[in-house]
Amino acid sequence: MKFELPKLLYDYNALEPSIDALTVEIHYDRHHRGYANKLNEALEKHPEFAEGKTIEAILSDVNSIPEDIRQAVINTGGGYANHNLYWAILSPNGGGLPKGELLAAITKTFGSFPEFKTELTKKANSVFGSGWAFLVVNKNKALEIVASANQNSPLSDGKTPILGIDVWEHAYYLNYQNKRPDYVTAIWNIINWDEVERLYNETV
Ligand code: MN3
């Protein structure tokens, strides 16, 4: 069984001006594809291990990964899953506000949508080096904002990510150079709240 690169549901230039076409192309077609390929390569050493498992199941139980490929799977499997989420929760028709149960949970947890936005923005901007900021559903079915280093998945801490902001430089450097906060500000205009809400409803 091989993990496949999910199809991008929009054109490379569809997220402009928030994210430029060349960044989307390189990020999806080289970085994301690279994680998928290297994940499959690592798993070739233990084909029986991944059989019938989703990447989410694998990352949720990293101790069960054969030791000689464990770190490779954490890195490349994390990269694969994190980017699957990233492209899905972005959309040219995104932005605005979440709705329904998700908005209610955000308001309950963070006080208001603007307060949530401020907190997630701060978390994304404060990641040192390469990593991610996530909105997750924790074991108590409550929302939480967490940061992670490298490609580590919140799934490995028992938390289900429903929104992820990639703050590796490859996600923004061509257009924003060192101005990560400008990229994080712009990404709010393309968040696909319908998908985040779908993931939320699926998790709680
Ligand atoms: Mn990336």
JSON list of N, CA and C in Angstrom, two decimals, residues 1-5 36-44 47 50-53 80:
[
{"chain": "A", "resi": 1, "resn": "MET", "atom": "N", "xyz": [0.84, -1.20, 0.00]},
{"chain": "A", "resi": 1, "resn": "MET", "atom": "CA", "xyz": [0.00, 0.00, 0.00]},
{"chain": "A", "resi": 1, "resn": "MET", "atom": "C", "xyz": [0.87, 1.25, 0.00]},
{"chain": "A", "resi": 2, "resn": "LYS", "atom": "N", "xyz": [0.49, 2.19, -0.80]},
{"chain": "A", "resi": 2, "resn": "LYS", "atom": "CA", "xyz": [1.28, 3.43, -0.86]},
{"chain": "A", "resi": 2, "resn": "LYS", "atom": "C", "xyz": [0.43, 4.62, -0.49]},
{"chain": "A", "resi": 3, "resn": "PHE", "atom": "N", "xyz": [1.05, 5.56, 0.18]},
{"chain": "A", "resi": 3, "resn": "PHE", "atom": "CA", "xyz": [0.35, 6.81, 0.48]},
{"chain": "A", "resi": 3, "resn": "PHE", "atom": "C", "xyz": [0.48, 7.73, -0.73]},
{"chain": "A", "resi": 4, "resn": "GLU", "atom": "N", "xyz": [-0.65, 8.23, -1.19]},
{"chain": "A", "resi": 4, "resn": "GLU", "atom": "CA", "xyz": [-0.65, 9.04, -2.40]},
{"chain": "A", "resi": 4, "resn": "GLU", "atom": "C", "xyz": [-0.80, 10.52, -2.09]},
{"chain": "A", "resi": 5, "resn": "LEU", "atom": "N", "xyz": [-0.21, 11.31, -2.94]},
{"chain": "A", "resi": 5, "resn": "LEU", "atom": "CA", "xyz": [-0.34, 12.76, -2.84]},
{"chain": "A", "resi": 5, "resn": "LEU", "atom": "C", "xyz": [-1.78, 13.13, -3.21]},
{"chain": "A", "resi": 36, "resn": "ALA", "atom": "N", "xyz": [5.58, 12.59, 0.77]},
{"chain": "A", "resi": 36, "resn": "ALA", "atom": "CA", "xyz": [4.84, 11.37, 0.42]},
{"chain": "A", "resi": 36, "resn": "ALA", "atom": "C", "xyz": [5.81, 10.30, -0.11]},
{"chain": "A", "resi": 37, "resn": "ASN", "atom": "N", "xyz": [6.70, 10.70, -1.02]},
{"chain": "A", "resi": 37, "resn": "ASN", "atom": "CA", "xyz": [7.64, 9.73, -1.59]},
{"chain": "A", "resi": 37, "resn": "ASN", "atom": "C", "xyz": [8.57, 9.15, -0.54]},
{"chain": "A", "resi": 38, "resn": "LYS", "atom": "N", "xyz": [9.09, 10.02, 0.33]},
{"chain": "A", "resi": 38, "resn": "LYS", "atom": "CA", "xyz": [10.05, 9.54, 1.34]},
{"chain": "A", "resi": 38, "resn": "LYS", "atom": "C", "xyz": [9.35, 8.70, 2.42]},
{"chain": "A", "resi": 39, "resn": "LEU", "atom": "N", "xyz": [8.09, 9.01, 2.67]},
{"chain": "A", "resi": 39, "resn": "LEU", "atom": "CA", "xyz": [7.32, 8.18, 3.60]},
{"chain": "A", "resi": 39, "resn": "LEU", "atom": "C", "xyz": [7.18, 6.77, 3.04]},
{"chain": "A", "resi": 40, "resn": "ASN", "atom": "N", "xyz": [6.79, 6.69, 1.77]},
{"chain": "A", "resi": 40, "resn": "ASN", "atom": "CA", "xyz": [6.63, 5.38, 1.13]},
{"chain": "A", "resi": 40, "resn": "ASN", "atom": "C", "xyz": [7.95, 4.61, 1.09]},
{"chain": "A", "resi": 41, "resn": "GLU", "atom": "N", "xyz": [9.03, 5.34, 0.83]},
{"chain": "A", "resi": 41, "resn": "GLU", "atom": "CA", "xyz": [10.36, 4.73, 0.80]},
{"chain": "A", "resi": 41, "resn": "GLU", "atom": "C", "xyz": [10.71, 4.13, 2.16]},
{"chain": "A", "resi": 42, "resn": "ALA", "atom": "N", "xyz": [10.46, 4.91, 3.22]},
{"chain": "A", "resi": 42, "resn": "ALA", "atom": "CA", "xyz": [10.79, 4.43, 4.57]},
{"chain": "A", "resi": 42, "resn": "ALA", "atom": "C", "xyz": [9.97, 3.18, 4.90]},
{"chain": "A", "resi": 43, "resn": "LEU", "atom": "N", "xyz": [8.70, 3.20, 4.50]},
{"chain": "A", "resi": 43, "resn": "LEU", "atom": "CA", "xyz": [7.80, 2.09, 4.85]},
{"chain": "A", "resi": 43, "resn": "LEU", "atom": "C", "xyz": [8.12, 0.82, 4.06]},
{"chain": "A", "resi": 44, "resn": "GLU", "atom": "N", "xyz": [8.85, 0.96, 2.95]},
{"chain": "A", "resi": 44, "resn": "GLU", "atom": "CA", "xyz": [9.22, -0.23, 2.16]},
{"chain": "A", "resi": 44, "resn": "GLU", "atom": "C", "xyz": [10.03, -1.22, 2.99]},
{"chain": "A", "resi": 47, "resn": "PRO", "atom": "N", "xyz": [6.91, -3.40, 5.03]},
{"chain": "A", "resi": 47, "resn": "PRO", "atom": "CA", "xyz": [5.64, -3.28, 4.31]},
{"chain": "A", "resi": 47, "resn": "PRO", "atom": "C", "xyz": [4.44, -3.75, 5.13]},
{"chain": "A", "resi": 50, "resn": "ALA", "atom": "N", "xyz": [2.52, -0.91, 7.75]},
{"chain": "A", "resi": 50, "resn": "ALA", "atom": "CA", "xyz": [1.56, 0.14, 7.36]},
{"chain": "A", "resi": 50, "resn": "ALA", "atom": "C", "xyz": [0.30, -0.43, 6.72]},
{"chain": "A", "resi": 51, "resn": "GLU", "atom": "N", "xyz": [0.33, -1.72, 6.41]},
{"chain": "A", "resi": 51, "resn": "GLU", "atom": "CA", "xyz": [-0.79, -2.34, 5.70]},
{"chain": "A", "resi": 51, "resn": "GLU", "atom": "C", "xyz": [-2.14, -2.04, 6.37]},
{"chain": "A", "resi": 52, "resn": "GLY", "atom": "N", "xyz": [-3.03, -1.41, 5.62]},
{"chain": "A", "resi": 52, "resn": "GLY", "atom": "CA", "xyz": [-4.37, -1.16, 6.13]},
{"chain": "A", "resi": 52, "resn": "GLY", "atom": "C", "xyz": [-4.47, -0.02, 7.12]},
{"chain": "A", "resi": 53, "resn": "LYS", "atom": "N", "xyz": [-3.35, 0.64, 7.42]},
{"chain": "A", "resi": 53, "resn": "LYS", "atom": "CA", "xyz": [-3.40, 1.74, 8.39]},
{"chain": "A", "resi": 53, "resn": "LYS", "atom": "C", "xyz": [-3.47, 3.09, 7.67]},
{"chain": "A", "resi": 80, "resn": "TYR", "atom": "N", "xyz": [3.70, 14.63, 5.43]},
{"chain": "A", "resi": 80, "resn": "TYR", "atom": "CA", "xyz": [2.62, 14.20, 4.51]},
{"chain": "A", "resi": 80, "resn": "TYR", "atom": "C", "xyz": [1.26, 14.59, 5.08]}
]
